[in-house]
């Protein structure tokens, strides 16, 4: 699949040089774009294809009342800069007041901007999310944002291919998030470096589109350039009738059907995962590869034979204030964050709302739900999910990246411990001194209710 | 972009694997709309105890490393977010080259776009540099991109690999966009071909 898309996008190739590949869709947000637009202006260049470029504001938008002026003047300046740049260069922008605003990786698919067989880039590492549609999608830096704005192309070395097959029946309580966390646990945070991962197998086929996005989203956490899943009936059904979906949809589907990898396709590396053996996952350290099943214990540095891994573990345990040997289910939680481009779509919210019905957030916990987009928020509200969340003691917010990276006011205080459905547990990611445990939405919800981690497989549904 | 050919500079150490871009430049400093001025916030949460006080336990803060232009660190440096603010901060602080056993892809790529050379050496070679730097205050390395060698006055001499095209661009300080625009004709042809195919 990767090869087919790559070949179809090569504009120019020369021996010993990276290929020049065409980019079909470019998504832009407020944090990694100002310097790129400034570069264009200084060089007197235009945006080559404003019609293929879409922008939104997500990283530092407040998730509280939208009608108030933004308190942080520097955030406000960054958002104002994006508005001015989009206006000057003729780019469609879903700004703070747009009913279509949301996290860039939520709205791309939601609006049908993301389509199978396309190349798509964004100045954000979680662009791998869009690979769930059989799209070759990857994150780029600001210089490359400028490059794509100016030329609609990118210079790229051909990556290696990595096939990860997941087969078997997923037990109750094991979510898409647990699949990808356990993959990262196995390959490590640098394990996918230089590669594009294709996820395949029965278990992947059975995932919904939103679950597939969760899996592809965290490909970068395994170091991969991109993650992809071959498009199928579910993909086509998802895209049908979306705002930017192709006009001649049936014809598009016919071409999309050709994308799947041929049987016997060669991959540089393969890995097989048995879904039936998976348990819900919890990260204990300060990178997403430092992860264990919920029914185990915090590991000890001496468990690691590699000296670097040992040193990392020592440091992580100190930062996380955890003692080796502590059962994961004994770790107390003070904050819960349900949101981010990994887990903030309406299915995530539905599953959690169903799960918490009739229960209440522990008095020791502050829990918030941040929908991925305004559309997700409206859908959830139409279904009354917001009431369920509020009744159960969750705070219900406006859409944005929020506490996944804490560029807006949603941050942890030093020492606070958080069960988070986001994608990075780096030191200080959610606030200086904050301690992040990455988990699935169900695991986060259960931790919110009990005030510590629980094994959702054994948790009684009402 | 400024060309990079040769560099002779003081080496400083960051003895941790998997250093992510959130550590290199924490998110609260990503709100500037310029490419400059990020150096003061480099490794902020590690370098400073509070706003005005340097953390004495952070190795890079020792006076022997003052003026360092080469950072030597461990594997998977620059993982995580795609923020180019990370190389901007390193560059603005004074680093011109970073040496490690491996780098995260996006970060590695971002370095070249800013005239900074990431050098990938073997784990043992990096270890050897660590040993010598700790032993010798003011230890310097020579990084020679033309010859693809990294060496020291006390006899270290390693060769390193770097993609030929990237090396060429860095040696000549070439701007990628300018190079791509030389293929304007091909880009236009591609677009025409694609739009014809979709109308067929």
XYZ file of C-alpha atoms in Angstrom:
662
model
C 0.000 0.000 0.000
C 2.749 2.436 0.970
C 4.608 1.785 -2.302
C 1.488 2.332 -4.410
C 0.824 5.708 -2.814
C 4.469 6.721 -2.916
C 4.875 5.850 -6.604
C 1.715 7.764 -7.481
C 3.114 10.915 -5.880
C 6.662 11.081 -7.179
C 7.106 14.320 -9.113
C 10.835 13.978 -9.669
C 13.483 11.428 -8.860
C 17.233 11.537 -9.205
C 19.771 9.005 -8.082
C 21.373 9.924 -4.774
C 18.814 12.555 -3.944
C 15.610 12.433 -1.974
C 12.454 12.115 -4.086
C 10.277 15.109 -4.702
C 6.773 13.986 -3.773
C 3.487 15.789 -4.250
C 1.379 16.617 -1.194
C -2.402 16.370 -1.660
C -3.507 17.942 1.593
C -1.754 20.291 3.987
C -3.189 20.975 7.429
C -1.958 23.991 9.341
C -2.287 25.101 12.971
C -1.292 28.150 14.969
C 1.883 26.928 16.702
C 4.118 25.581 13.937
C 3.057 27.910 11.103
C 3.832 31.583 11.928
C 7.534 31.308 11.037
C 6.671 29.465 7.805
C 4.338 32.217 6.605
C 6.923 34.791 7.630
C 9.491 32.921 5.516
C 7.191 33.083 2.486
C 6.680 36.781 2.968
C 10.422 37.481 3.270
C 11.116 35.550 0.068
C 8.157 37.091 -1.739
C 6.565 33.673 -2.289
C 2.914 32.733 -2.439
C 1.033 29.688 -1.216
C 1.005 27.476 -4.291
C -2.252 25.642 -3.598
C -4.377 27.424 -0.987
C -7.225 25.160 -2.154
C -5.366 22.118 -0.777
C -4.457 23.829 2.493
C -6.732 23.951 5.563
C -6.054 25.609 8.899
C -7.459 25.450 12.394
C -6.595 26.643 15.890
C -6.253 23.908 18.440
C -3.022 23.846 20.436
C -3.446 26.814 22.701
C -7.147 27.548 22.554
C -8.911 27.842 25.888
C -11.434 25.083 26.612
C -13.552 27.247 28.872
C -15.999 29.917 27.780
C -15.317 30.798 24.174
C -17.011 34.165 24.058
C -14.537 35.758 26.466
C -11.357 37.392 25.179
C -8.333 35.099 25.433
C -6.538 35.848 28.684
C -3.047 34.922 27.557
C -1.866 37.755 25.277
C 0.853 35.650 23.617
C -1.599 32.855 22.762
C -3.979 35.465 21.427
C -1.185 36.894 19.282
C -0.387 33.470 17.853
C -4.021 32.879 16.927
C -4.364 36.377 15.512
C -1.263 35.739 13.405
C -2.829 32.592 11.932
C -6.026 34.472 11.075
C -4.058 37.210 9.316
C -1.875 34.693 7.462
C -4.866 32.668 6.247
C -6.574 35.814 5.065
C -3.479 37.127 3.299
C -2.707 33.825 1.566
C -6.299 32.762 0.880
C -6.440 29.650 3.092
C -9.636 28.182 4.565
C -9.493 28.582 8.346
C -11.700 26.960 10.981
C -11.087 29.479 13.735
C -12.200 29.682 17.328
C -15.692 30.773 16.354
C -16.137 28.196 13.605
C -18.654 25.401 14.228
C -16.097 23.130 12.532
C -13.116 24.044 14.777
C -11.305 21.240 16.522
C -8.047 19.348 16.901
C -6.458 19.224 13.478
C -6.322 15.412 13.497
C -9.955 15.138 14.490
C -11.367 17.577 11.959
C -9.348 16.369 8.943
C -11.164 13.019 8.822
C -14.416 14.458 10.184
C -14.662 16.899 7.267
C -13.569 14.339 4.669
C -10.370 16.315 3.974
C -8.420 13.126 4.704
C -8.933 10.545 1.956
C -7.443 7.166 1.033
C -4.450 7.137 -1.273
C -3.552 10.751 -0.581
C -0.398 12.226 0.838
C -1.112 14.543 3.754
C 1.220 16.527 5.986
C 0.902 18.860 8.944
C 3.380 20.586 11.226
C 2.514 18.155 13.970
C 3.907 14.727 14.726
C 0.493 13.146 15.304
C -0.352 13.574 11.639
C 0.159 9.806 11.500
C -3.488 9.640 12.706
C -4.754 10.146 9.146
C -3.052 6.915 8.085
C -6.160 5.135 9.415
C -7.737 5.968 6.048
C -4.971 4.470 3.939
C -3.475 7.949 3.628
C 0.285 8.478 3.675
C 0.337 11.094 6.407
C 3.245 12.367 8.432
C 4.363 15.211 10.638
C 6.857 17.818 9.448
C 8.777 20.723 10.956
C 8.147 24.380 10.252
C 10.730 24.602 7.431
C 8.872 21.816 5.675
C 5.542 23.524 6.319
C 7.004 26.496 4.464
C 8.304 24.184 1.740
C 4.858 22.645 1.193
C 3.131 26.023 1.289
C 5.497 27.300 -1.401
C 5.781 24.230 -3.630
C 3.028 21.743 -2.618
C 5.867 19.199 -2.627
C 8.335 17.734 -0.167
C 11.796 16.260 -0.533
C 11.623 12.863 1.107
C 13.841 9.826 1.410
C 11.908 6.653 0.800
C 11.173 5.174 4.225
C 11.402 1.486 5.122
C 8.244 -0.568 5.531
C 7.158 -2.305 8.727
C 4.153 -4.643 8.852
C 2.472 -5.156 12.214
C -0.188 -7.860 12.156
C -2.651 -7.988 15.016
C -4.822 -11.080 15.108
C -7.144 -12.693 17.629
C -10.127 -11.627 19.658
C -9.631 -8.621 21.852
C -10.835 -9.367 25.429
C -13.434 -7.093 27.030
C -11.799 -3.942 28.377
C -8.902 -4.034 25.923
C -9.201 -0.992 23.700
C -7.459 0.247 20.550
C -5.285 2.352 22.872
C -4.098 -0.785 24.653
C -3.130 -2.364 21.324
C -0.933 0.552 20.331
C 0.527 1.064 23.820
C 1.544 -2.566 23.970
C 3.083 -2.337 20.475
C 5.160 0.673 21.585
C 6.109 -1.229 24.738
C 7.466 -3.983 22.511
C 9.263 -1.981 19.822
C 10.356 0.942 22.025
C 10.089 4.657 21.326
C 12.707 4.488 18.589
C 11.695 1.072 17.230
C 9.880 2.357 14.172
C 12.498 4.968 13.210
C 12.790 5.503 9.479
C 9.746 3.333 8.801
C 6.149 3.548 7.737
C 4.110 1.019 9.707
C 1.205 -0.805 8.106
C -1.194 -2.269 10.676
C -3.042 -5.318 9.433
C -4.744 -8.499 10.668
C -8.285 -9.464 11.809
C -8.182 -7.377 14.957
C -7.307 -4.235 13.018
C -10.009 -4.958 10.414
C -12.557 -5.216 13.218
C -11.681 -1.847 14.676
C -13.971 1.061 13.855
C -12.518 4.025 11.945
C -12.182 6.004 15.151
C -10.357 3.138 16.846
C -8.052 2.834 13.836
C -7.229 6.519 14.218
C -6.216 5.878 17.838
C -3.810 3.169 16.684
C -2.270 5.173 13.825
C -2.092 8.316 15.968
C 0.579 6.878 18.249
C 2.790 5.470 15.468
C 5.106 8.410 16.068
C 5.431 7.337 19.705
C 7.093 4.211 18.352
C 9.365 6.479 16.315
C 7.709 5.673 12.967
C 7.314 8.265 10.214
C 3.741 7.173 9.623
C 1.214 4.435 10.358
C -1.346 3.172 7.871
C -4.308 0.839 7.606
C -5.683 -0.317 4.251
C -9.050 1.267 3.445
C -12.113 -0.994 3.377
C -15.922 -0.770 3.535
C -15.743 0.903 6.926
C -13.455 3.585 5.534
C -15.741 4.270 2.589
C -18.868 4.314 4.775
C -17.181 6.781 7.151
C -16.262 9.189 4.377
C -19.554 9.126 2.527
C -21.367 12.452 2.639
C -18.657 14.399 4.468
C -18.227 18.034 3.561
C -14.997 17.667 1.565
C -15.492 14.081 0.374
C -15.193 13.569 -3.399
C -18.215 14.644 -5.427
C -18.140 11.494 -7.536
C -17.912 9.286 -4.484
C -18.560 5.918 -6.153
C -15.757 6.450 -8.614
C -13.388 7.457 -5.847
C -14.260 4.266 -3.975
C -13.312 2.224 -7.019
C -9.785 3.694 -6.984
C -9.519 3.416 -3.205
C -10.238 -0.297 -3.437
C -6.986 -0.738 -5.362
C -4.823 0.587 -2.529
C -4.585 -2.411 -0.202
C -1.210 -4.165 -0.157
C -1.016 -7.055 -2.584
C -0.732 -10.462 -0.993
C 2.924 -11.356 -0.758
C 4.007 -7.700 -0.670
C 7.495 -7.347 0.791
C 8.079 -5.521 4.068
C 11.455 -4.682 5.556
C 10.290 -5.840 8.950
C 7.272 -7.651 10.421
C 5.829 -8.167 13.887
C 2.891 -10.311 15.010
C 0.706 -9.481 17.967
C -1.875 -11.755 19.576
C -4.766 -9.538 20.642
C -6.286 -12.261 22.816
C -3.279 -12.105 25.129
C -3.453 -8.329 25.653
C -4.496 -6.614 28.875
C -5.342 -2.952 29.503
C -2.092 -0.970 29.584
C -0.759 1.720 31.927
C 2.459 3.687 31.433
C 4.581 3.933 34.568
C 7.462 6.044 33.229
C 8.228 9.146 31.217
C 8.033 7.814 27.697
C 5.206 5.838 26.069
C 7.361 2.720 25.764
C 7.568 2.467 29.550
C 4.285 0.622 29.826
C 2.942 -2.505 31.563
C -0.358 -4.390 31.810
C -2.665 -3.122 34.559
C -2.490 -6.419 36.469
C 1.278 -6.178 36.932
C 3.645 -4.103 39.039
C 5.887 -1.102 38.551
C 9.124 -2.582 37.206
C 12.510 -2.192 38.827
C 15.502 -0.665 37.009
C 17.370 -3.951 37.552
C 14.793 -5.670 35.313
C 16.431 -3.930 32.347
C 19.636 -5.393 30.967
C 20.394 -2.445 28.650
C 22.290 0.205 30.684
C 20.500 3.083 28.943
C 17.085 1.558 29.612
C 18.088 1.008 33.220
C 19.199 4.595 33.626
C 15.979 5.780 31.979
C 13.905 3.642 34.318
C 15.725 4.931 37.408
C 15.151 8.498 36.374
C 11.556 7.859 35.385
C 10.708 6.216 38.710
C 12.203 9.149 40.550
C 10.289 11.695 38.468
C 7.065 9.701 38.721
C 7.620 9.140 42.482
C 6.918 5.439 42.117
C 8.473 2.505 43.937
C 9.458 -0.579 42.007
C 7.169 -3.493 42.811
C 4.072 -1.384 43.545
C 0.960 -2.985 42.007
C -0.307 -0.689 39.232
C -3.786 -0.790 40.783
C -2.397 0.748 44.012
C -1.321 3.950 42.238
C -3.571 6.810 43.391
C -4.848 9.342 40.841
C -5.752 13.010 41.403
C -6.528 14.181 37.882
C -8.158 12.565 34.876
C -7.994 13.912 31.346
C -10.178 12.413 28.632
C -9.323 14.060 25.335
C -6.523 14.686 22.759
C -6.106 13.657 19.122
C -5.702 10.080 20.369
C -8.983 9.669 22.260
C -11.512 12.485 22.019
C -13.874 11.329 19.298
C -17.541 10.657 19.837
C -17.189 6.864 20.160
C -14.639 7.377 22.941
C -17.068 9.686 24.709
C -19.999 7.290 24.195
C -18.084 4.342 25.652
C -16.992 6.357 28.656
C -20.459 7.867 29.229
C -21.993 4.403 29.176
C -19.354 3.180 31.586
C -19.791 5.945 34.170
C -23.596 6.003 34.110
C -24.837 5.894 37.707
C -21.345 6.305 39.157
C -19.507 9.346 40.444
C -15.984 10.728 40.227
C -14.057 10.099 43.441
C -13.957 13.140 45.776
C -10.147 12.972 45.532
C -10.172 13.413 41.750
C -10.700 16.315 39.363
C -11.726 14.903 35.988
C -12.290 16.683 32.691
C -13.599 15.673 29.286
C -12.410 17.704 26.301
C -14.138 16.765 23.037
C -11.902 16.711 19.966
C -13.939 19.133 17.916
C -17.014 21.324 17.968
C -18.789 18.694 15.866
C -17.921 15.969 18.358
C -19.134 18.245 21.137
C -22.464 18.936 19.438
C -23.047 15.265 18.632
C -22.277 14.304 22.223
C -24.596 16.994 23.552
C -27.383 15.922 21.205
C -27.089 12.455 22.672
C -27.103 13.848 26.208
C -23.595 12.599 26.982
C -22.664 15.951 28.507
C -25.383 15.462 31.129
C -24.068 12.017 31.983
C -20.571 13.425 32.376
C -21.680 16.357 34.484
C -23.912 14.201 36.683
C -20.983 11.902 37.290
C -18.818 14.867 38.302
C -16.749 15.331 35.128
C -16.030 18.815 33.825
C -17.317 19.183 30.225
C -15.177 21.503 28.098
C -14.819 23.126 24.680
C -12.727 21.422 21.991
C -8.945 21.670 21.688
C -5.634 19.993 22.475
C -5.958 21.134 26.078
C -4.086 19.161 28.717
C -2.449 16.808 26.253
C 0.347 19.365 26.080
C -0.828 22.145 28.353
C -0.197 25.102 26.058
C -3.487 26.560 27.202
C -4.409 27.065 30.879
C -5.256 23.338 31.353
C -2.176 22.038 33.168
C -1.178 19.824 36.065
C 0.338 21.302 39.214
C 3.783 20.030 40.246
C 3.460 16.549 41.728
C -0.102 15.968 40.541
C -0.738 12.517 39.141
C -2.985 12.157 36.130
C -4.612 9.283 34.245
C -4.670 10.628 30.718
C -6.029 9.353 27.401
C -3.453 11.441 25.543
C -0.275 10.227 23.846
C 2.792 11.530 25.718
C 3.914 11.043 29.297
C 7.138 13.018 28.930
C 8.432 14.909 31.963
C 6.448 18.105 32.358
C 4.345 17.467 29.261
C 1.087 18.216 31.082
C 2.633 20.820 33.365
C 5.974 21.176 35.128
C 6.384 18.400 37.697
C 3.121 16.766 36.608
C 3.020 12.958 36.461
C 1.206 11.427 33.539
C 0.010 7.847 33.112
C -1.246 7.062 29.620
C -4.291 4.815 29.481
C -7.399 4.061 27.423
C -10.589 6.081 27.934
C -12.223 3.228 29.890
C -9.209 2.906 32.169
C -9.178 6.683 32.717
C -12.888 6.683 33.555
C -12.506 3.820 36.018
C -9.549 5.578 37.670
C -11.640 8.756 37.970
C -14.359 6.882 39.816
C -12.136 4.865 42.132
C -9.319 7.359 42.693
C -6.737 4.771 41.650
C -6.140 2.468 38.702
C -8.460 -0.507 38.397
C -8.493 -3.403 35.983
C -11.518 -2.564 33.841
C -11.827 -6.203 32.819
C -12.996 -6.979 36.346
C -14.969 -3.810 36.860
C -18.669 -4.389 37.350
C -20.902 -2.642 34.868
C -24.098 -1.373 36.396
C 20.884 29.310 5.484
C 24.483 29.545 6.725
C 26.727 26.836 5.256
C 28.291 24.287 7.592
C 31.724 23.020 6.600
C 34.031 22.606 9.592
C 33.686 23.275 13.251
C 36.073 23.166 16.161
C 34.302 23.596 19.442
C 33.948 22.805 23.129
C 31.834 19.750 23.847
C 29.124 19.494 26.462
C 27.284 16.376 27.584
C 23.695 15.340 28.132
C 23.850 11.861 29.576
C 20.288 10.681 28.908
C 18.664 8.571 26.193
C 15.299 9.413 24.579
C 15.499 13.159 25.214
C 12.225 14.457 23.799
C 11.515 17.826 22.229
C 9.268 18.707 25.179
C 12.458 18.733 27.301
C 14.496 20.564 24.682
C 11.939 23.367 24.586
C 8.893 23.121 26.879
C 5.539 24.075 25.411
C 5.050 27.309 27.319
C 7.771 28.793 25.095
C 6.276 27.791 21.752
C 4.107 30.853 21.471
C 6.634 33.169 19.897
C 6.048 33.856 16.248
C 9.743 34.332 15.397
C 12.488 31.754 14.820
C 14.872 33.424 17.253
C 15.096 33.953 20.980
C 14.440 30.358 22.024
C 17.949 29.667 23.400
C 17.201 31.173 26.798
C 14.505 28.505 27.267
C 16.570 25.504 26.128
C 16.163 22.490 28.481
C 14.302 24.938 30.715
C 12.920 22.522 33.285
C 16.315 20.869 33.690
C 18.590 23.891 33.433
C 16.787 26.085 35.921
C 15.657 25.568 39.488
C 13.470 28.607 39.162
C 13.254 31.566 36.837
C 16.536 33.114 37.919
C 18.556 30.253 39.278
C 20.492 27.676 37.301
C 20.305 24.082 38.459
C 23.850 23.229 39.688
C 23.153 19.504 39.237
C 22.527 19.793 35.519
C 25.844 18.819 33.947
C 25.639 21.331 31.102
C 25.570 24.180 33.644
C 29.116 23.508 34.877
C 31.509 26.327 34.053
C 33.886 23.954 32.216
C 31.303 23.641 29.459
C 30.833 27.366 28.927
C 30.780 28.344 25.273
C 30.128 24.774 24.093
C 29.114 24.430 20.460
C 28.844 20.654 20.276
C 26.354 18.610 22.249
C 27.068 14.924 22.762
C 24.175 12.842 23.995
C 22.557 9.388 23.978
C 20.240 7.477 21.634
C 16.909 8.580 20.122
C 17.615 12.269 20.757
C 14.778 14.616 19.753
C 11.895 12.153 19.922
C 8.301 13.292 20.302
C 6.796 16.448 18.903
C 7.741 17.820 15.457
C 8.355 21.313 16.861
C 11.201 22.964 14.964
C 11.490 25.189 17.997
C 13.768 22.400 19.336
C 16.590 22.904 16.812
C 15.944 26.665 16.895
C 16.529 26.629 20.670
C 19.688 24.511 20.401
C 21.028 26.741 17.654
C 20.142 29.949 19.448
C 21.875 28.663 22.590
C 25.039 28.184 20.558
C 25.098 24.560 19.406
C 26.103 23.931 15.817
C 26.419 20.165 15.904
C 24.855 17.343 17.932
C 26.429 13.928 18.281
C 24.420 10.846 19.322
C 24.069 7.133 18.542
C 20.649 7.825 16.975
C 18.145 10.607 16.407
C 14.378 10.742 15.987
C 13.456 11.229 12.304
C 11.661 14.575 12.307
C 14.197 16.202 14.602
C 17.101 14.902 12.505
C 15.522 16.360 9.408
C 14.748 19.672 11.120
C 18.421 20.116 12.090
C 19.579 20.128 8.470
C 16.965 22.717 7.561
C 18.610 25.067 10.023
C 22.268 24.611 9.223
C 22.924 22.400 12.227
C 24.726 19.081 11.762
C 23.474 15.985 13.616
C 26.245 13.373 13.647
C 25.362 9.744 14.156
C 28.141 7.626 15.675
C 28.199 4.137 17.111
C 27.239 3.645 20.748
C 30.875 2.780 21.730
C 32.244 5.825 19.950
C 29.825 8.095 21.793
C 30.808 6.391 25.029
C 34.471 7.079 24.262
C 33.721 10.783 23.727
C 31.825 10.875 27.035
C 34.863 9.398 28.810
C 37.284 11.869 27.286
C 35.073 14.898 27.872
C 34.664 14.042 31.539
C 38.411 13.507 31.889
C 39.523 16.686 30.121
C 38.022 20.075 30.995
C 37.541 22.208 27.911
C 37.603 19.133 25.646
C 37.115 20.063 22.013
C 36.062 18.146 18.931
C 36.661 18.934 15.282
C 33.696 18.182 13.086
C 34.598 18.097 9.419
C 31.623 17.713 7.125
C 33.738 17.797 3.971
C 35.747 14.769 5.038
C 32.936 13.287 7.134
C 35.227 12.906 10.132
C 35.045 13.820 13.774
C 38.316 14.056 15.667
C 40.115 15.510 18.677
C 43.611 16.756 19.506
C 44.209 13.743 21.739
C 43.840 11.275 18.910
C 40.153 10.475 18.472
C 39.291 10.061 14.819
C 35.933 8.677 13.728
C 34.300 8.766 10.333
C 30.550 9.257 10.101
C 27.886 8.726 7.484
C 25.592 11.421 6.228
C 23.229 11.457 3.289
C 25.073 12.934 0.283
C 22.318 15.329 -0.685
C 21.929 16.661 2.828
C 25.698 17.059 3.079
C 25.787 18.963 -0.184
C 22.995 21.319 0.898
C 24.601 21.960 4.278
C 28.081 22.547 2.813
C 26.637 25.105 0.436
C 23.965 26.548 2.699
C 21.305 25.749 0.116
C 17.655 26.492 0.616
C 15.430 23.490 -0.150
C 12.596 25.604 -1.472
C 14.855 27.204 -4.050
C 16.019 23.753 -5.180
C 12.479 22.433 -5.455
C 11.308 25.435 -7.411
C 13.856 24.502 -10.085
C 11.433 21.660 -10.821
C 8.488 23.996 -11.278
C 7.847 22.548 -14.760
C 7.625 19.024 -13.396
C 5.328 20.077 -10.575
C 3.020 21.750 -13.063
C 3.060 18.700 -15.320
C 2.200 16.494 -12.363
C -0.714 18.724 -11.398
C -2.040 18.754 -14.964
C -1.768 14.991 -15.224
C -3.598 14.550 -11.931
C -6.422 16.921 -12.717
C -6.932 15.330 -16.151
C -7.072 11.910 -14.530
C -9.725 13.045 -12.093
C -11.873 14.579 -14.863
C -11.687 11.548 -17.065
